Tab-separated table of C-alpha atoms and ligand atoms in Angstrom:
chain	number	residue	atom	x	y	z
A	15	MET	CA	1.492	-6.418	20.103
A	16	LYS	CA	1.027	-5.493	23.719
A	17	ILE	CA	2.775	-2.992	25.984
A	18	ASN	CA	1.780	-3.434	29.617
A	19	GLY	CA	-1.220	-5.457	28.487
A	20	THR	CA	-2.487	-2.857	25.997
A	21	PRO	CA	-2.399	-3.758	22.292
A	22	TYR	CA	-0.612	-1.220	20.093
A	23	ARG	CA	0.444	-0.666	16.555
A	24	THR	CA	3.462	1.567	15.916
A	25	ILE	CA	1.423	4.066	13.885
A	26	TRP	CA	-2.287	4.819	13.822
A	27	PRO	CA	-4.640	7.574	12.601
A	28	SER	CA	-6.014	9.860	15.328
A	29	ALA	CA	-9.690	9.422	16.245
A	30	ASN	CA	-10.894	12.117	13.824
A	31	ASP	CA	-8.435	11.121	11.077
A	32	ALA	CA	-6.901	14.602	11.318
A	33	GLU	CA	-3.412	13.391	12.213
A	34	VAL	CA	-1.379	10.269	12.688
A	35	VAL	CA	0.096	9.082	15.981
A	36	ILE	CA	3.402	7.256	16.489
A	37	ILE	CA	5.280	5.734	19.412
A	38	ASP	CA	8.416	7.850	19.948
A	39	GLN	CA	11.081	5.139	19.671
A	40	THR	CA	13.891	7.485	20.724
A	41	LYS	CA	12.385	7.407	24.240
A	42	LEU	CA	12.144	3.607	24.575
A	43	PRO	CA	12.719	1.614	26.688
A	44	HIS	CA	12.874	4.217	29.456
A	45	ARG	CA	9.740	6.192	28.575
A	46	PHE	CA	6.625	5.322	26.593
A	47	GLU	CA	5.533	8.467	24.769
A	48	THR	CA	3.456	9.041	21.677
A	49	VAL	CA	3.892	11.878	19.197
A	50	THR	CA	1.227	13.361	16.940
A	51	ILE	CA	2.204	14.018	13.340
A	52	GLY	CA	0.126	16.669	11.620
A	53	THR	CA	2.239	17.778	8.673
A	54	VAL	CA	4.597	16.350	6.099
A	55	GLU	CA	7.438	18.174	7.856
A	56	ASP	CA	6.558	16.369	11.099
A	57	ALA	CA	6.643	13.043	9.268
A	58	ALA	CA	9.998	13.830	7.645
A	59	ARG	CA	11.448	14.831	11.026
A	60	ALA	CA	10.142	11.663	12.706
A	61	ILE	CA	11.861	9.549	10.040
A	62	LEU	CA	15.123	11.523	10.161
A	63	THR	CA	15.403	11.560	13.948
A	64	MET	CA	14.403	7.884	14.167
A	65	GLN	CA	11.311	8.473	16.273
A	66	VAL	CA	10.139	5.898	13.745
A	67	ARG	CA	12.639	3.515	12.199
A	68	GLY	CA	12.729	0.057	10.658
A	69	ALA	CA	12.066	-0.338	6.957
A	70	PRO	CA	8.315	-1.137	6.917
A	71	LEU	CA	7.458	1.518	9.515
A	72	ILE	CA	9.483	4.163	7.686
A	73	GLY	CA	7.402	3.308	4.598
A	74	ALA	CA	4.058	3.551	6.409
A	75	THR	CA	5.049	6.855	8.026
A	76	ALA	CA	6.091	8.282	4.672
A	77	ALA	CA	2.739	7.291	3.166
A	78	PHE	CA	0.832	9.120	5.919
A	79	GLY	CA	3.221	12.077	5.585
A	80	LEU	CA	2.512	12.319	1.870
A	81	ALA	CA	-1.235	12.204	2.518
A	82	LEU	CA	-0.866	15.047	5.045
A	83	ALA	CA	1.105	17.072	2.477
A	84	LEU	CA	-1.698	16.670	-0.049
A	85	ARG	CA	-4.221	18.064	2.430
A	86	ALA	CA	-2.280	21.323	2.384
A	87	ASP	CA	-1.656	21.360	-1.371
A	88	ALA	CA	-2.535	18.549	-3.775
A	89	SER	CA	-1.023	20.047	-6.939
A	90	ASP	CA	1.432	18.038	-9.063
A	91	GLN	CA	4.276	20.254	-7.832
A	92	ALA	CA	3.354	19.763	-4.164
A	93	LEU	CA	3.121	16.014	-4.705
A	94	ALA	CA	6.607	15.933	-6.237
A	95	ASP	CA	8.059	18.191	-3.527
A	96	ALA	CA	6.612	16.112	-0.683
A	97	ILE	CA	7.898	12.878	-2.213
A	98	ALA	CA	11.380	14.411	-2.587
A	99	LEU	CA	11.338	15.683	1.008
A	100	LEU	CA	10.300	12.345	2.501
A	101	ALA	CA	12.510	10.189	0.272
A	102	ARG	CA	15.720	11.970	1.218
A	103	GLN	CA	15.395	11.384	4.971
A	104	ARG	CA	16.785	7.802	4.982
A	105	PRO	CA	18.566	6.297	1.960
A	106	THR	CA	18.863	2.545	2.566
A	107	ALA	CA	15.378	1.219	3.392
A	108	ILE	CA	13.658	0.749	0.035
A	109	ASN	CA	10.243	0.572	1.718
A	110	LEU	CA	10.358	4.365	2.003
A	111	ARG	CA	10.493	4.822	-1.758
A	112	TRP	CA	8.140	1.889	-2.330
A	113	ALA	CA	5.412	3.415	-0.133
A	114	LEU	CA	5.778	6.862	-1.705
A	115	GLU	CA	5.456	5.342	-5.162
A	116	GLU	CA	2.392	3.331	-4.072
A	117	VAL	CA	0.675	6.552	-3.008
A	118	ARG	CA	1.890	8.512	-6.025
A	119	VAL	CA	0.551	6.087	-8.645
A	120	THR	CA	-2.760	5.926	-6.778
A	121	VAL	CA	-3.362	9.679	-6.591
A	122	ALA	CA	-1.548	11.161	-9.603
A	123	PRO	CA	-4.296	10.277	-12.135
A	124	LEU	CA	-7.033	11.764	-9.881
A	125	PRO	CA	-8.518	15.265	-9.910
A	126	ILE	CA	-6.683	17.526	-7.439
A	127	ASP	CA	-9.593	17.699	-4.983
A	128	ALA	CA	-9.827	13.900	-4.689
A	129	ARG	CA	-6.149	13.296	-4.000
A	130	ALA	CA	-5.797	13.957	-0.278
A	131	ALA	CA	-8.634	11.668	0.854
A	132	THR	CA	-7.498	8.904	-1.483
A	133	ALA	CA	-3.897	9.223	-0.271
A	134	TRP	CA	-5.050	8.964	3.352
A	135	ALA	CA	-7.041	5.819	2.572
A	136	LYS	CA	-4.017	4.405	0.738
A	137	ALA	CA	-1.714	5.126	3.693
A	138	LYS	CA	-4.139	3.279	5.986
A	139	ALA	CA	-4.220	0.379	3.534
A	140	ILE	CA	-0.399	0.251	3.439
A	141	ALA	CA	-0.323	0.062	7.247
A	142	ASP	CA	-3.019	-2.635	7.364
A	143	ASP	CA	-1.308	-4.599	4.622
A	144	ASP	CA	1.976	-4.531	6.540
A	145	VAL	CA	0.278	-6.127	9.544
A	146	GLU	CA	-1.144	-8.985	7.490
A	147	THR	CA	2.104	-9.419	5.541
A	148	CYS	CA	4.148	-9.683	8.738
A	149	ARG	CA	1.646	-12.132	10.197
A	150	ARG	CA	2.132	-14.370	7.176
A	151	ILE	CA	5.934	-14.038	7.374
A	152	GLY	CA	5.527	-15.335	10.913
A	153	GLU	CA	3.514	-18.351	9.789
A	154	ASN	CA	6.150	-19.265	7.227
A	155	GLY	CA	9.013	-18.788	9.666
A	156	LEU	CA	7.161	-20.770	12.311
A	157	ALA	CA	7.416	-23.871	10.108
A	158	LEU	CA	11.229	-23.524	10.161
A	159	ILE	CA	11.303	-23.163	13.931
A	160	ARG	CA	8.989	-26.169	14.320
A	161	ALA	CA	11.324	-28.305	12.200
A	162	ILE	CA	14.288	-27.400	14.431
A	163	ALA	CA	12.191	-28.025	17.554
A	164	GLU	CA	11.312	-31.511	16.358
A	165	ALA	CA	15.010	-32.383	16.111
A	166	LYS	CA	15.667	-31.301	19.709
A	167	ALA	CA	14.819	-32.955	23.003
A	168	PRO	CA	11.212	-32.183	24.068
A	169	GLY	CA	10.978	-28.807	25.825
A	170	GLU	CA	14.579	-27.855	25.037
A	171	PRO	CA	14.448	-24.228	23.840
A	172	ILE	CA	15.307	-23.206	20.293
A	173	ASN	CA	18.019	-20.551	20.555
A	174	ILE	CA	17.528	-17.840	17.941
A	175	LEU	CA	19.965	-14.978	17.428
A	176	THR	CA	18.727	-11.687	16.011
A	177	HIS	CA	20.415	-8.394	15.214
A	178	CYS	CA	19.053	-4.851	15.446
A	179	ASN	CA	15.279	-4.503	15.786
A	180	ALA	CA	13.253	-6.184	13.090
A	181	GLY	CA	10.401	-6.592	15.520
A	182	TRP	CA	6.922	-5.106	15.635
A	183	LEU	CA	8.407	-1.720	16.519
A	184	ALA	CA	10.169	-1.731	13.122
A	185	CYS	CA	6.933	-2.550	11.313
A	186	VAL	CA	3.287	-1.738	11.999
A	187	ASP	CA	2.758	-4.914	14.038
A	188	TRP	CA	4.248	-8.436	14.464
A	189	GLY	CA	7.672	-7.591	12.999
A	190	THR	CA	9.530	-9.468	10.302
A	191	ALA	CA	12.311	-11.378	12.114
A	192	THR	CA	10.319	-11.553	15.344
A	193	SER	CA	6.978	-12.608	13.863
A	194	PRO	CA	8.029	-16.291	13.627
A	195	ILE	CA	9.393	-16.023	17.169
A	196	TYR	CA	6.145	-14.592	18.587
A	197	GLN	CA	4.112	-17.190	16.733
A	198	ALA	CA	6.334	-20.040	17.973
A	199	HIS	CA	6.113	-18.746	21.536
A	200	ASP	CA	2.336	-18.389	21.277
A	201	ALA	CA	2.131	-21.946	19.877
A	202	GLY	CA	3.871	-23.291	22.970
A	203	ILE	CA	7.272	-23.948	21.381
A	204	ALA	CA	10.088	-23.064	23.800
A	205	VAL	CA	12.151	-20.296	22.227
A	206	HIS	CA	14.984	-18.227	23.625
A	207	VAL	CA	16.375	-15.210	21.769
A	208	TRP	CA	19.955	-13.943	21.810
A	209	VAL	CA	19.530	-10.194	21.289
A	210	ASP	CA	22.515	-8.324	19.803
A	211	GLU	CA	22.709	-4.910	21.453
A	212	THR	CA	23.398	-3.307	18.017
A	213	ARG	CA	25.722	-0.412	18.558
A	214	PRO	CA	25.668	2.485	17.992
A	215	ARG	CA	21.908	3.133	18.365
A	216	ASN	CA	21.330	-0.028	20.418
A	217	GLN	CA	18.100	-1.019	18.714
A	218	GLY	CA	18.562	-4.542	20.083
A	219	ALA	CA	19.043	-3.443	23.685
A	220	ALA	CA	16.486	-0.640	23.651
A	221	LEU	CA	13.796	-2.052	21.365
A	222	THR	CA	14.066	-5.803	20.677
A	223	ALA	CA	14.697	-6.684	24.321
A	224	PHE	CA	11.866	-4.327	25.321
A	225	GLU	CA	9.327	-5.853	22.978
A	226	LEU	CA	10.306	-9.467	23.726
A	227	LYS	CA	10.017	-8.731	27.438
A	228	SER	CA	6.623	-7.089	26.909
A	229	HIS	CA	5.392	-10.263	25.173
A	230	GLY	CA	7.031	-12.625	27.683
A	231	VAL	CA	9.488	-14.236	25.266
A	232	PRO	CA	12.652	-15.480	27.045
A	233	HIS	CA	15.701	-13.599	25.785
A	234	THR	CA	19.254	-12.612	26.712
A	235	LEU	CA	21.012	-9.428	25.658
A	236	ILE	CA	24.548	-9.878	24.313
A	237	VAL	CA	27.198	-7.483	23.071
A	238	ASP	CA	27.528	-7.363	19.318
A	239	ASN	CA	30.773	-9.332	19.331
A	240	ALA	CA	29.441	-12.317	21.302
A	241	GLY	CA	27.449	-14.032	18.541
A	242	GLY	CA	30.363	-15.823	16.887
A	243	HIS	CA	31.488	-17.296	20.187
A	244	LEU	CA	27.989	-18.519	21.005
A	245	MET	CA	27.677	-20.115	17.581
A	246	GLN	CA	31.047	-21.889	17.975
A	247	HIS	CA	29.778	-23.408	21.218
A	248	GLY	CA	26.497	-24.730	19.835
A	249	LYS	CA	24.382	-22.158	21.634
A	250	VAL	CA	22.607	-20.793	18.553
A	251	ASP	CA	20.199	-22.990	16.558
A	252	MET	CA	19.352	-20.386	13.954
A	253	CYS	CA	19.706	-16.684	13.166
A	254	ILE	CA	16.787	-14.609	11.909
A	255	VAL	CA	17.346	-10.980	10.948
A	256	GLY	CA	15.333	-8.377	9.075
A	257	THR	CA	16.449	-6.307	6.121
A	258	ASP	CA	16.189	-2.815	4.703
A	259	ARG	CA	16.650	-3.787	1.069
A	260	VAL	CA	17.096	-7.062	-0.815
A	261	ALA	CA	18.548	-7.002	-4.330
A	262	ALA	CA	17.098	-9.196	-7.072
A	263	ASN	CA	19.928	-11.738	-6.590
A	264	GLY	CA	19.161	-12.158	-2.866
A	265	ASP	CA	21.936	-9.926	-1.445
A	266	VAL	CA	20.665	-8.390	1.790
A	267	ALA	CA	21.286	-4.938	3.281
A	268	ASN	CA	20.657	-4.756	6.996
A	269	LYS	CA	21.940	-2.998	10.102
A	270	ILE	CA	25.723	-2.776	10.344
A	271	GLY	CA	27.151	-5.977	11.811
A	272	THR	CA	24.693	-8.322	10.106
A	273	TYR	CA	27.377	-9.441	7.630
A	274	LEU	CA	29.708	-10.511	10.452
A	275	LYS	CA	26.919	-12.586	12.004
A	276	ALA	CA	26.266	-14.237	8.652
A	277	LEU	CA	29.984	-15.049	8.274
A	278	ALA	CA	30.084	-16.616	11.729
A	279	ALA	CA	26.878	-18.550	11.033
A	280	HIS	CA	28.325	-19.851	7.761
A	281	ASP	CA	31.548	-20.931	9.472
A	282	THR	CA	29.667	-22.775	12.193
A	283	SER	CA	26.881	-24.216	9.992
A	284	VAL	CA	24.160	-22.288	11.826
A	285	PRO	CA	21.191	-21.546	9.504
A	286	PHE	CA	20.985	-17.824	8.743
A	287	TYR	CA	17.537	-16.615	7.655
A	288	VAL	CA	16.388	-13.176	6.559
A	289	ALA	CA	12.720	-12.238	7.008
A	290	LEU	CA	11.183	-9.644	4.709
A	291	PRO	CA	7.985	-8.377	3.154
A	292	TYR	CA	7.636	-7.995	-0.634
A	293	SER	CA	8.004	-4.222	-0.211
A	294	THR	CA	11.669	-4.652	0.788
A	295	ILE	CA	12.755	-6.232	-2.493
A	296	ASP	CA	14.421	-3.824	-4.896
A	297	TRP	CA	13.848	-5.509	-8.239
A	298	THR	CA	15.809	-2.780	-10.024
A	299	LEU	CA	19.138	-3.828	-8.466
A	300	ALA	CA	20.901	-6.888	-9.887
A	301	SER	CA	23.089	-7.188	-6.782
A	302	GLY	CA	23.616	-5.568	-3.397
A	303	ARG	CA	26.677	-3.685	-4.621
A	304	ASP	CA	24.599	-0.656	-5.564
A	305	ILE	CA	22.507	-0.433	-2.393
A	306	PRO	CA	23.144	3.021	-0.884
A	307	ILE	CA	24.554	2.728	2.622
A	308	GLU	CA	23.531	5.450	5.044
A	309	GLU	CA	26.452	7.234	6.728
A	310	ARG	CA	25.335	8.629	10.058
A	311	GLY	CA	26.910	11.148	12.412
A	312	ALA	CA	30.029	10.411	14.449
A	313	ASP	CA	28.203	11.554	17.585
A	314	GLU	CA	26.291	8.245	17.679
A	315	VAL	CA	29.597	6.347	17.967
A	316	LEU	CA	31.303	8.763	20.326
A	317	ASN	CA	28.450	8.815	22.837
A	318	MET	CA	26.231	6.346	24.661
A	319	TYR	CA	22.680	7.110	25.668
A	320	GLY	CA	20.953	5.635	28.697
A	321	GLN	CA	19.305	6.031	32.059
A	322	HIS	CA	21.163	6.932	35.248
A	323	ALA	CA	20.286	5.326	38.564
A	324	ASP	CA	18.310	8.461	39.504
A	325	GLY	CA	16.031	7.944	36.479
A	326	CYS	CA	17.560	10.738	34.434
A	327	VAL	CA	18.016	9.778	30.767
A	328	ALA	CA	21.182	11.254	29.277
A	329	SER	CA	24.032	10.806	26.871
A	330	VAL	CA	27.657	10.339	27.949
A	331	ALA	CA	30.901	10.620	25.950
A	332	ILE	CA	32.902	7.384	25.721
A	333	THR	CA	36.069	8.730	24.084
A	334	ALA	CA	38.678	11.390	24.584
A	335	PRO	CA	37.632	14.684	22.961
A	336	GLY	CA	38.675	14.915	19.319
A	337	THR	CA	38.490	11.175	18.574
A	338	ALA	CA	37.526	10.525	14.950
A	339	ALA	CA	34.651	8.116	14.313
A	340	ALA	CA	32.976	6.623	11.262
A	341	ASN	CA	29.393	5.417	11.298
A	342	PRO	CA	28.217	3.341	8.314
A	343	ALA	CA	24.728	2.286	9.390
A	344	PHE	CA	24.169	-0.766	7.190
A	345	ASP	CA	26.133	-3.518	5.472
A	346	VAL	CA	25.361	-5.963	2.694
A	347	THR	CA	25.366	-9.695	3.350
A	348	PRO	CA	26.065	-11.636	0.154
A	349	ALA	CA	23.285	-14.024	-0.824
A	350	ARG	CA	25.648	-17.009	-0.587
A	351	LEU	CA	25.704	-16.575	3.209
A	352	VAL	CA	21.894	-16.563	3.519
A	353	THR	CA	20.200	-19.930	4.127
A	354	GLY	CA	16.793	-18.670	3.063
A	355	LEU	CA	14.483	-15.682	2.677
A	356	ILE	CA	11.307	-15.854	4.763
A	357	THR	CA	8.540	-13.901	3.030
A	358	GLU	CA	4.769	-13.615	3.207
A	359	ARG	CA	4.589	-15.999	0.231
A	360	GLY	CA	6.888	-18.669	1.645
A	361	VAL	CA	10.575	-19.426	2.173
A	362	ALA	CA	12.935	-19.327	-0.799
A	363	PRO	CA	16.659	-19.672	-1.451
A	364	ALA	CA	18.430	-16.299	-1.572
A	365	THR	CA	18.907	-16.364	-5.311
A	366	ARG	CA	17.303	-14.619	-8.262
A	367	ASN	CA	15.440	-17.811	-9.160
A	368	GLY	CA	14.446	-18.324	-5.553
A	369	LEU	CA	12.887	-14.878	-5.359
A	370	LEU	CA	11.248	-15.265	-8.762
A	371	SER	CA	9.744	-18.599	-7.690
A	372	LEU	CA	7.807	-16.612	-5.061
A	373	TYR	CA	7.137	-13.535	-7.216
A	374	PRO	CA	6.785	-14.931	-10.777
A	375	GLU	CA	5.050	-11.718	-11.892
A	376	ARG	CA	8.491	-10.027	-11.674
A	377	ARG	CA	10.162	-12.404	-14.131
A	378	GLU	CA	10.045	-9.969	-17.043
A	379	THR	CA	11.111	-6.849	-15.153
A	380	ALA	CA	13.626	-7.978	-12.496
A	381	ALA	CA	17.176	-6.729	-12.981
B	5	LIG	O1	18.383	2.157	11.350
B	5	LIG	P1	17.131	1.376	11.606
B	5	LIG	O2	16.817	1.191	13.051
B	5	LIG	O3	15.969	1.902	10.810
B	5	LIG	O4	17.484	-0.045	11.019
B	5	LIG	C1	16.570	-1.091	11.119
B	5	LIG	C2	17.116	-2.395	10.682
B	5	LIG	O5	18.225	-2.537	10.224
B	5	LIG	C3	16.176	-3.506	10.729
B	5	LIG	O6	16.790	-4.694	11.103
B	5	LIG	C4	15.568	-3.575	9.330
B	5	LIG	O7	15.024	-2.323	8.987
B	5	LIG	C5	14.513	-4.513	9.199
B	5	LIG	S1	13.060	-3.846	9.878
B	5	LIG	C6	11.890	-5.046	9.809
């Protein structure tokens, strides 16, 4: 997608393939800066500090990080150590482990001196595949938006609520939840997005609003608690969110607060869709109960980060000193609250059979 007219991906190999470059998402929307990642430690740090975040992008970054590790040492021990290092940076997004396993099974059978180049090519393929997968998620979600548009008065915008950032900045391009929105907008369908600010890291305010603005999609930022009210008053036609891990029964882990939006949507009969690539499904988990939920630092809750009128970007405390804070970063929305799962293979009910209808090759192995 474009920033100031220039097309970008969120991660790309440097010109000589020596390193990989990312957009530093901790600086957005106030500054656009890129960071060069040259070692596995750099990649691990970028994931931990959320210079890159969002399930598919975390996976792609981990794949490049593993390839960089193998350039330094491609032994079995180094492979295992690098996988362990990268995997422990963020616990909830399954794409991280998925991408590491994709690289591991590709390189482990190879002679040591062939591993690094093959891992690099695999990391590039994972990134390219994510772009195409998200594009197809968008096509499938577009059909849902079109159906709602046809039931409305001509030109009346479709109001879509989204939470966190499941946009192109969370992926390599297009996004998951936003791909249908971009494709609808590009097809001339009037869409308007309610953007949840998404405390405490404000991915909605800082990232989703930024990328929608960059692409010219009409949107309005709302505080996290406003969604239920808007739904009660008929101002939301559908919700589309992303996810960090989907269990085999269709339970969905996503950014904290997603569950409350799904409850409000259920109560007000607003369709609640979850958009995801195949790499976000954890076929080993029978339900969402066992999805590990990342606990983050209290400092993210106790402080707000933003830009002062003089242009200085800084953090300010919002509580009295000594206030206790808890910071669970994700929650699990039960499948019964999800209207449908939008994937690259089509839209399915959020049930085990629904998922298996799209991925029949998993029938024998799914939990
Ligand atoms: O903590 P983050 O910013 O990595 O969390 C991201 C989200 O929860 C996204 O909505 C989710 O990863 C889907 S990304 C397509």
